[in-house]
Amino acid sequence: MKRLLIAIGIGIPVLLFAAYGFLYYYGTQQTVPRGTVVGGAEIGGLTIGQALKELNRMWDEYENRAVRIEANPHAAERSDWTLGELGFVVERDEVSALLLKLQEGTLLEKAEYRYHFPRSHDLKLKWNRELFEKQIRAQWGWLEFSEPANAQRTITDNDEIVYRPHTDAYRLDMKTLFENVKKWAVAGGNPDPESPDSAMISVFPIAADMHQSTYALPLHTISPNLTLERLKEQGIDRKIASFTTDFSTSSEGRAFNVASTASTLDHWELAPGEVFDYRKVIHATEEHYGFREAPVILNGELVPGVGGGICQVSSTLYNAVLLAGLEIVERRNHSLPVSYLPTGRDATFADGYINFRFKNTTGKHLIIRTEVENRELTVKLFGTMPENVSYRIESKTVKVIEPPVREVQSAAVPPGGRIVLQNGKPGYEVDTYRIKLVDDAEVSREKISHDRYKPQTTTVGVPASGNTGPNGKPAAPSVDSVESSGDTEAVIEDGVDVSGI
C-alpha cells in the first residue's frame, strides 16, 4: 500500500506535468490548424505569418485581375482597370482577425480556440458601385453630354437633293456594364444574404484565362426625331415640276409684293394628302413683310390698291401644280385676262371670297421652292413622280365675247359725231385640259376648267344734250364714272382689302 501511495504521489505530478506540457505545446503553436481552407486555398500547417502573407498574395492577385473596356475595338479606343480600381475588393479583415486570434489570450484560451477553430472559411467580395461608375465616367462621361441632331435635306441651286445624316447621342449603360463585370468578378460565387453589396467567393487557384476579361462599352442610343431613314422616306426624290412667269413690266410696288409672297412660299412643305391653302401664305406675307401699293382688280376693273401682284405667285404655282398632276381643290380665274399667262392658266385670290387650294396627291411629301431673279418668278415642286410620266397643258378659246359699248355725253363731240373715248377689250370663254403622257405618249386627257373672262366696255362719246351745267353749257357725265356691275359687294382680286386696317 505504501508503495502504491508513493507511486501515486509521484505519478500525479508527472501526469500533470505531461498534461501541461501537451497543453503548452498545443496552445502555443504558431501554425494554422491542419485542414484549414480559406476561400479554396489550403493554408493548414503554415505559420500564421506565412498564411497571412499567402492569403494577401492571393487576394492581391484576385483584386489585380484586369478588366478591359472597349468603346471601339477597331479604333483601339479602350481602357484597362483592375477589379480593385473598379471597387471590387476582398473583405480581408475578418479572416485576418480569425487567424491572429490564434495567438491571443491565455494558454487555455488559445488551446480551446485552436481546438474549435473552423476548418473552412468563405471569402466575401465587396463592391462599390459608386466608385465603379466614377471610373467609367472619368473616361467616357463626355458621351453623355452629346445631343442628337436631325438629318438635314438641302436642295442645291442646281436642284439636286443632298442629304446630311442625322447624329445619334449616347448614354452610358452603367447597369449592364456593372452587372457584366460583377458576374465575372464573382465567378460562380453566391450572393451574401446579409448584404446586397457583397458575395461569397472562392478565389484560389485562379485559372489563367480568368486573369483578364474584356467588355464592349454598352451604350443607350438616343436617335433624333428625324433620322436619315425617316427623312428619305418622305420621298423628296427630285424636281417634279417647274414653271416661270415674267414681271419685268411691273411697278416697284407690284414687284415687291411678288417677291415677298414668293419668299413666304419658299420651302413650304406638304405632307401626303395635305391640302395647300394659299390664304395662309397671304396672311403670313402680310404679317412679315406687309404689302405695297399696286393696281388690283375691283369688280372687273383695274384700280389703284394694295397688294397687287400676289396672284402672279398663285398663278405660277398653279401651273407648276398642273404639271405635277396634282388634284386641284379650289381655283378660279381672274375676271380679266392677265398679261403674264395665257387665258385659262391663271389662279386669282380674293381674301374671304376666292382661294387657291390643291391637294398633295403624290403619296409622299412635297416641297415648294421659289426663285426670283431678273424680274422672273419660278416655282419648283420637289417630291415623287415616276420618271417616265409628264403632263402638258392646253387651253382652247371656245367663245369670244365682244365688248359692250357705253355712250357718254361729251361737250367735245360735235353734233352728229361720235368719238371713242376708251377702247374696250373682248371677253373669252376658255376650256383648259391636262394631258398625261407616259413615255411621251398621251394616255389621258382631263378637262380641268371652263373659265369666263369679262369683256371690258368700249366708251364712246356722243354730243351733249338736255341738261346744262352751272355755266350754261350742256352737262356731260364723267368719263371715269363706273357703272354698277350688279354685284352686291366689291371683291378685290389680286390684292388685299385694307379697308379694315
XYZ file of C-alpha atoms in Angstrom:
501
model
C 0.000 0.000 0.000
C 2.803 2.309 0.940
C 4.463 1.664 -2.404
C 1.161 2.358 -4.168
C 0.752 5.640 -2.441
C 4.291 6.593 -3.263
C 3.678 5.678 -6.929
C 0.511 7.693 -6.994
C 2.228 10.606 -5.361
C 4.889 10.535 -7.959
C 2.564 9.799 -10.959
C 0.125 12.583 -10.473
C 2.669 15.351 -10.795
C 4.158 13.593 -13.769
C 0.788 13.384 -15.402
C 0.049 16.951 -14.563
C 3.373 17.977 -15.947
C 2.772 15.967 -19.079
C -0.697 17.411 -19.479
C 0.637 20.907 -19.032
C 3.368 20.192 -21.477
C 0.879 18.990 -24.071
C -1.403 21.980 -23.384
C 1.540 24.320 -23.687
C 2.700 22.708 -26.882
C -0.818 22.748 -28.373
C -1.745 26.222 -27.253
C 1.472 27.932 -28.263
C 1.691 26.619 -31.814
C 2.327 29.354 -34.402
C 0.821 27.410 -37.268
C -2.643 27.320 -38.714
C -4.577 24.208 -37.720
C -4.278 21.374 -40.189
C -7.071 21.130 -42.776
C -7.851 24.847 -42.717
C -9.092 26.136 -46.099
C -9.761 29.820 -46.761
C -11.568 30.711 -49.957
C -10.423 27.493 -51.610
C -6.805 27.827 -50.512
C -5.241 25.192 -48.176
C -3.258 27.055 -45.515
C -3.197 24.439 -42.743
C 0.312 23.841 -41.327
C 1.606 27.249 -42.406
C 2.692 29.675 -39.776
C 0.213 32.403 -39.145
C 2.581 34.900 -40.727
C 3.083 32.670 -43.771
C -0.647 32.075 -44.043
C -1.449 35.775 -43.931
C 1.265 36.506 -46.466
C -0.036 33.815 -48.795
C -3.620 34.895 -48.382
C -2.770 38.547 -49.047
C -0.823 37.489 -52.134
C -3.858 35.533 -53.285
C -6.229 38.379 -52.501
C -3.979 40.888 -54.275
C -3.871 38.609 -57.277
C -7.626 38.473 -57.271
C -8.099 42.237 -56.998
C -5.484 42.775 -59.704
C -7.419 40.791 -62.278
C -7.563 43.009 -65.360
C -10.760 44.446 -66.795
C -10.633 45.953 -70.277
C -13.471 48.144 -71.554
C -13.583 48.795 -75.300
C -15.590 51.673 -76.703
C -14.458 50.956 -80.252
C -12.230 47.884 -80.697
C -11.496 48.779 -84.316
C -10.131 52.177 -83.368
C -8.334 50.911 -80.257
C -10.500 53.087 -78.012
C -10.124 51.139 -74.779
C -9.135 51.454 -71.129
C -7.822 48.951 -68.597
C -8.505 48.731 -64.881
C -8.093 46.180 -62.126
C -11.026 44.847 -60.189
C -9.756 46.738 -57.169
C -9.651 50.010 -59.085
C -13.255 49.429 -60.101
C -14.331 48.908 -56.482
C -14.307 45.084 -56.247
C -12.279 44.172 -53.128
C -11.921 41.109 -50.902
C -13.029 41.514 -47.311
C -9.705 40.671 -45.598
C -10.142 41.888 -42.050
C -12.484 39.147 -40.844
C -10.267 36.208 -41.888
C -7.100 38.001 -40.794
C -8.617 38.617 -37.374
C -9.583 34.929 -37.039
C -6.021 33.824 -37.764
C -4.384 36.380 -35.478
C -6.660 35.362 -32.620
C -4.823 32.008 -32.552
C -2.042 33.939 -30.792
C -4.218 35.827 -28.320
C -5.390 35.075 -24.753
C -4.241 32.725 -22.011
C -2.722 29.362 -22.727
C -6.001 27.655 -22.026
C -7.953 30.177 -24.173
C -5.543 29.732 -27.061
C -5.735 25.961 -26.827
C -9.518 25.979 -26.669
C -9.740 28.473 -29.582
C -7.373 26.344 -31.676
C -9.302 23.195 -30.864
C -12.606 24.741 -32.007
C -11.091 26.720 -34.898
C -13.275 26.345 -38.066
C -11.506 24.487 -40.830
C -13.416 26.109 -43.727
C -13.725 29.841 -44.286
C -15.602 31.654 -47.037
C -14.338 34.869 -48.550
C -16.525 37.848 -49.045
C -16.177 40.037 -52.148
C -17.487 43.562 -51.692
C -18.160 46.116 -54.412
C -18.601 49.842 -54.594
C -20.881 50.759 -57.493
C -20.365 54.474 -56.967
C -16.592 54.075 -57.441
C -17.164 51.840 -60.474
C -19.317 54.448 -62.201
C -16.919 57.230 -61.276
C -14.052 55.424 -63.001
C -16.033 54.726 -66.170
C -17.400 58.251 -66.396
C -13.946 59.714 -65.933
C -13.034 58.022 -69.214
C -16.252 58.235 -71.230
C -18.549 60.577 -69.379
C -18.221 63.111 -72.215
C -20.528 60.904 -74.270
C -23.417 61.822 -72.031
C -23.152 65.499 -72.936
C -23.855 64.896 -76.620
C -27.264 65.683 -78.071
C -28.937 64.083 -81.094
C -29.208 66.128 -84.286
C -31.798 65.681 -87.011
C -30.876 64.629 -90.504
C -30.984 67.502 -92.965
C -32.044 67.813 -96.563
C -30.712 70.519 -98.841
C -31.885 71.451 -102.312
C -28.947 72.956 -104.161
C -29.011 75.771 -106.701
C -28.793 73.034 -109.335
C -31.972 71.428 -107.988
C -30.092 68.444 -106.584
C -31.271 66.770 -103.382
C -28.471 66.429 -100.840
C -28.922 64.622 -97.522
C -26.827 65.025 -94.394
C -27.126 62.087 -91.973
C -28.547 62.502 -88.522
C -26.345 62.349 -85.440
C -27.167 59.985 -82.617
C -26.411 60.771 -78.997
C -25.279 58.172 -76.477
C -25.689 57.476 -72.803
C -23.578 55.029 -70.821
C -25.447 51.852 -69.894
C -23.883 51.608 -66.461
C -26.269 48.969 -65.190
C -25.432 46.452 -67.905
C -21.681 47.073 -67.713
C -21.606 46.799 -63.931
C -23.605 43.590 -63.916
C -21.348 42.049 -66.581
C -18.183 42.841 -64.638
C -19.717 41.723 -61.348
C -20.756 38.397 -62.833
C -17.178 37.726 -63.896
C -15.735 39.010 -60.609
C -17.951 36.772 -58.504
C -17.102 33.805 -60.780
C -19.678 31.348 -59.530
C -19.923 32.700 -56.005
C -23.148 33.126 -54.113
C -24.837 36.377 -53.085
C -24.339 37.281 -49.456
C -27.799 37.103 -47.888
C -26.747 39.663 -45.297
C -25.625 42.345 -47.771
C -26.729 43.329 -51.291
C -23.253 44.726 -51.945
C -21.228 41.532 -51.482
C -20.994 37.844 -52.357
C -19.262 34.737 -51.035
C -16.483 33.715 -53.394
C -13.644 31.263 -53.909
C -10.523 32.903 -55.312
C -7.832 30.239 -55.307
C -6.471 28.999 -57.549
C -7.276 31.474 -60.374
C -7.297 29.918 -63.810
C -5.007 31.513 -66.385
C -7.924 32.511 -68.614
C -9.589 34.262 -65.707
C -6.861 36.852 -65.178
C -8.367 39.273 -67.718
C -11.778 39.938 -69.207
C -12.818 42.331 -71.994
C -16.180 44.037 -72.361
C -17.691 46.253 -75.019
C -18.836 49.563 -73.577
C -22.641 49.249 -73.584
C -24.456 52.374 -74.679
C -28.009 53.556 -74.917
C -28.501 55.155 -78.320
C -30.692 58.248 -78.486
C -31.781 58.973 -82.018
C -33.273 62.321 -83.068
C -36.876 62.641 -84.149
C -35.845 62.899 -87.785
C -33.350 60.232 -88.777
C -31.863 59.939 -92.246
C -34.114 56.968 -92.962
C -37.250 58.833 -91.918
C -36.225 61.882 -93.896
C -35.629 59.846 -97.040
C -38.937 58.060 -96.541
C -40.645 61.428 -97.073
C -39.953 60.879 -100.755
C -38.304 64.129 -101.810
C -36.520 62.435 -104.696
C -36.213 65.101 -107.355
C -37.721 68.170 -109.004
C -41.044 67.030 -110.469
C -42.352 70.308 -111.943
C -41.316 73.890 -112.592
C -42.930 76.989 -114.070
C -41.744 80.549 -114.673
C -43.568 83.856 -115.285
C -42.240 87.323 -116.020
C -42.999 90.544 -114.149
C -40.435 92.805 -115.789
C -43.042 95.473 -116.608
C -44.380 95.607 -113.056
C -44.151 98.699 -110.883
C -41.827 98.684 -107.882
C -44.762 98.138 -105.561
C -46.055 95.164 -107.538
C -42.546 93.674 -107.872
C -42.105 93.934 -104.081
C -45.409 92.140 -103.493
C -44.474 89.324 -105.897
C -41.028 88.846 -104.339
C -42.318 88.982 -100.744
C -45.093 86.471 -101.361
C -42.661 84.177 -103.186
C -40.283 84.378 -100.234
C -43.043 83.265 -97.874
C -43.921 80.381 -100.188
C -40.314 79.212 -100.465
C -39.647 75.933 -98.596
C -43.365 75.375 -97.972
C -43.815 71.677 -97.239
C -46.901 69.493 -97.557
C -47.423 66.088 -96.011
C -49.067 63.309 -98.034
C -52.746 64.129 -98.547
C -52.387 67.645 -97.101
C -54.318 70.455 -98.783
C -52.368 73.601 -99.593
C -54.143 76.849 -98.646
C -52.923 79.999 -100.390
C -54.747 82.168 -97.859
C -52.166 81.107 -95.242
C -49.357 82.301 -97.499
C -51.005 85.700 -97.972
C -51.658 86.195 -94.272
C -48.077 85.197 -93.384
C -46.688 87.563 -96.020
C -48.808 90.438 -94.774
C -47.595 89.788 -91.228
C -43.876 89.529 -92.039
C -43.434 91.886 -94.974
C -46.603 93.876 -95.498
C -47.859 94.806 -98.973
C -47.250 97.905 -101.070
C -49.462 99.888 -103.397
C -50.019 98.351 -106.838
C -53.037 98.024 -109.165
C -55.659 95.472 -108.166
C -58.816 94.209 -109.857
C -62.033 95.504 -108.330
C -65.271 94.220 -109.846
C -63.628 93.616 -113.200
C -61.701 96.875 -113.373
C -58.034 97.682 -112.743
C -57.891 100.268 -109.970
C -55.247 101.545 -107.540
C -54.944 99.353 -104.467
C -52.631 97.468 -102.105
C -51.112 94.035 -102.717
C -51.309 93.925 -106.494
C -49.181 91.054 -107.812
C -49.982 88.396 -105.246
C -51.937 86.428 -107.842
C -48.918 86.131 -110.096
C -47.448 83.912 -107.394
C -50.612 81.811 -107.053
C -50.942 81.560 -110.843
C -47.306 80.500 -111.309
C -47.746 77.929 -108.570
C -50.998 76.769 -110.205
C -49.181 75.966 -113.434
C -46.462 74.034 -111.601
C -49.162 72.087 -109.756
C -50.890 71.236 -113.045
C -47.607 69.981 -114.493
C -47.107 67.760 -111.461
C -50.517 66.139 -111.946
C -51.834 67.182 -108.533
C -55.504 67.480 -107.593
C -56.991 70.972 -107.715
C -59.337 71.568 -104.789
C -60.258 75.223 -105.341
C -59.290 77.652 -108.078
C -60.871 80.464 -110.050
C -59.607 82.533 -112.935
C -59.308 86.313 -112.792
C -62.274 88.286 -114.022
C -59.913 89.869 -116.545
C -57.137 88.183 -118.581
C -53.634 88.646 -117.161
C -50.611 89.604 -119.229
C -48.168 87.060 -117.825
C -50.176 83.909 -118.685
C -52.445 82.565 -121.409
C -56.153 82.581 -120.610
C -57.255 79.519 -118.691
C -53.934 79.202 -116.851
C -54.287 81.741 -114.017
C -55.487 81.462 -110.424
C -56.817 84.525 -108.643
C -57.276 85.271 -104.958
C -59.705 87.425 -103.007
C -59.445 87.129 -99.256
C -62.634 85.716 -97.819
C -64.106 85.015 -101.272
C -61.717 83.261 -103.627
C -58.869 80.964 -102.650
C -56.417 78.684 -104.363
C -56.090 75.203 -102.896
C -54.684 71.923 -104.115
C -54.049 68.520 -102.575
C -50.739 66.731 -102.348
C -51.684 63.502 -104.083
C -48.138 62.218 -104.647
C -48.351 59.835 -101.691
C -45.170 61.391 -100.287
C -44.077 64.774 -99.005
C -43.962 67.768 -101.336
C -41.711 70.829 -101.099
C -42.353 74.132 -102.867
C -39.329 76.217 -103.808
C -39.389 79.684 -105.332
C -36.785 81.796 -107.112
C -36.973 85.463 -108.052
C -34.264 86.684 -110.398
C -34.185 89.396 -113.048
C -37.897 90.053 -112.500
C -38.781 86.441 -113.253
C -40.638 84.219 -110.799
C -40.009 80.478 -110.860
C -41.926 77.968 -108.759
C -40.494 74.462 -108.434
C -42.039 71.386 -106.870
C -39.881 68.659 -105.357
C -41.231 65.258 -104.466
C -42.062 61.915 -106.004
C -43.264 61.258 -109.543
C -42.351 58.469 -111.977
C -39.548 59.492 -114.318
C -41.496 58.450 -117.424
C -44.643 60.449 -116.533
C -45.174 64.074 -117.567
C -48.074 66.454 -118.198
C -48.913 69.020 -120.854
C -51.469 71.836 -120.516
C -53.650 73.023 -123.399
C -56.134 75.887 -123.365
C -58.732 76.467 -126.098
C -60.856 79.582 -126.577
C -64.387 78.368 -127.157
C -66.048 81.778 -127.321
C -65.081 85.392 -127.838
C -67.336 87.925 -126.107
C -67.471 91.274 -127.836
C -67.043 94.263 -125.537
C -70.221 96.190 -124.780
C -70.455 99.835 -125.796
C -71.275 102.554 -123.324
C -72.222 106.012 -124.564
C -71.478 109.082 -122.527
C -72.350 112.690 -123.357
C -69.340 114.861 -124.063
C -69.190 118.554 -124.963
C -66.099 117.731 -127.045
C -68.181 115.770 -129.548
C -69.668 117.842 -132.392
C -73.352 117.432 -133.224
C -73.955 114.181 -135.062
C -70.451 112.911 -134.265
C -69.083 110.034 -132.149
C -65.681 109.700 -130.527
C -64.214 106.536 -128.993
C -63.043 107.729 -125.627
C -61.750 104.338 -124.401
C -61.286 101.140 -126.352
C -62.792 98.088 -124.784
C -61.432 94.554 -124.814
C -63.239 91.333 -125.701
C -64.022 88.677 -123.115
C -63.406 84.974 -123.518
C -64.671 81.583 -122.552
C -61.825 79.101 -122.342
C -61.581 75.356 -121.776
C -58.316 74.035 -120.340
C -57.133 70.428 -120.470
C -54.380 68.487 -118.741
C -52.868 65.742 -120.859
C -50.981 62.924 -119.156
C -48.013 61.461 -121.014
C -46.275 58.172 -120.287
C -43.024 57.715 -122.174
C -44.048 60.789 -124.208
C -47.269 59.101 -125.389
C -50.669 60.542 -124.449
C -52.605 58.228 -122.137
C -55.347 60.518 -120.818
C -56.885 63.960 -121.289
C -58.654 65.724 -118.417
C -60.722 68.891 -118.669
C -59.733 70.880 -115.630
C -61.613 74.152 -116.091
C -64.079 76.233 -118.093
C -63.269 79.890 -117.495
C -65.058 83.107 -118.414
C -63.235 86.441 -118.678
C -65.381 89.564 -118.679
C -65.168 91.899 -121.664
C -64.084 95.468 -120.936
C -66.501 98.153 -122.090
C -65.800 100.450 -125.028
C -66.647 104.015 -124.033
C -67.993 106.256 -126.836
C -68.589 109.975 -126.520
C -71.768 111.445 -128.070
C -72.953 115.060 -128.402
C -74.221 116.581 -125.208
C -77.932 117.409 -124.958
C -80.576 118.000 -122.368
C -79.475 119.312 -119.009
C -76.973 122.152 -118.708
C -74.409 122.803 -116.103
C -73.865 125.899 -113.932
C -72.052 127.690 -116.793
C -74.960 127.211 -119.152
C -73.219 124.547 -121.245
C -74.606 121.037 -121.624
C -73.588 118.773 -118.754
C -71.730 115.537 -119.533
C -71.251 112.511 -117.273
C -67.695 111.894 -116.130
C -65.836 109.566 -118.471
C -64.225 107.925 -115.423
C -67.530 107.004 -113.782
C -68.070 103.280 -113.297
C -71.470 101.788 -113.909
C -72.825 99.329 -111.388
C -71.895 95.770 -112.202
C -74.872 94.466 -110.328
C -72.668 92.921 -107.622
C -73.861 93.471 -104.104
C -70.355 93.625 -102.646
C -66.999 94.777 -104.018
C -64.425 91.973 -104.385
C -60.727 92.805 -104.634
C -58.777 90.349 -106.774
C -55.004 90.175 -106.942
C -54.657 92.391 -103.879
C -55.705 92.783 -100.272
C -58.577 94.656 -98.716
C -57.126 97.347 -96.477
C -60.451 98.911 -95.551
C -60.257 97.422 -92.080
C -56.663 98.446 -91.450
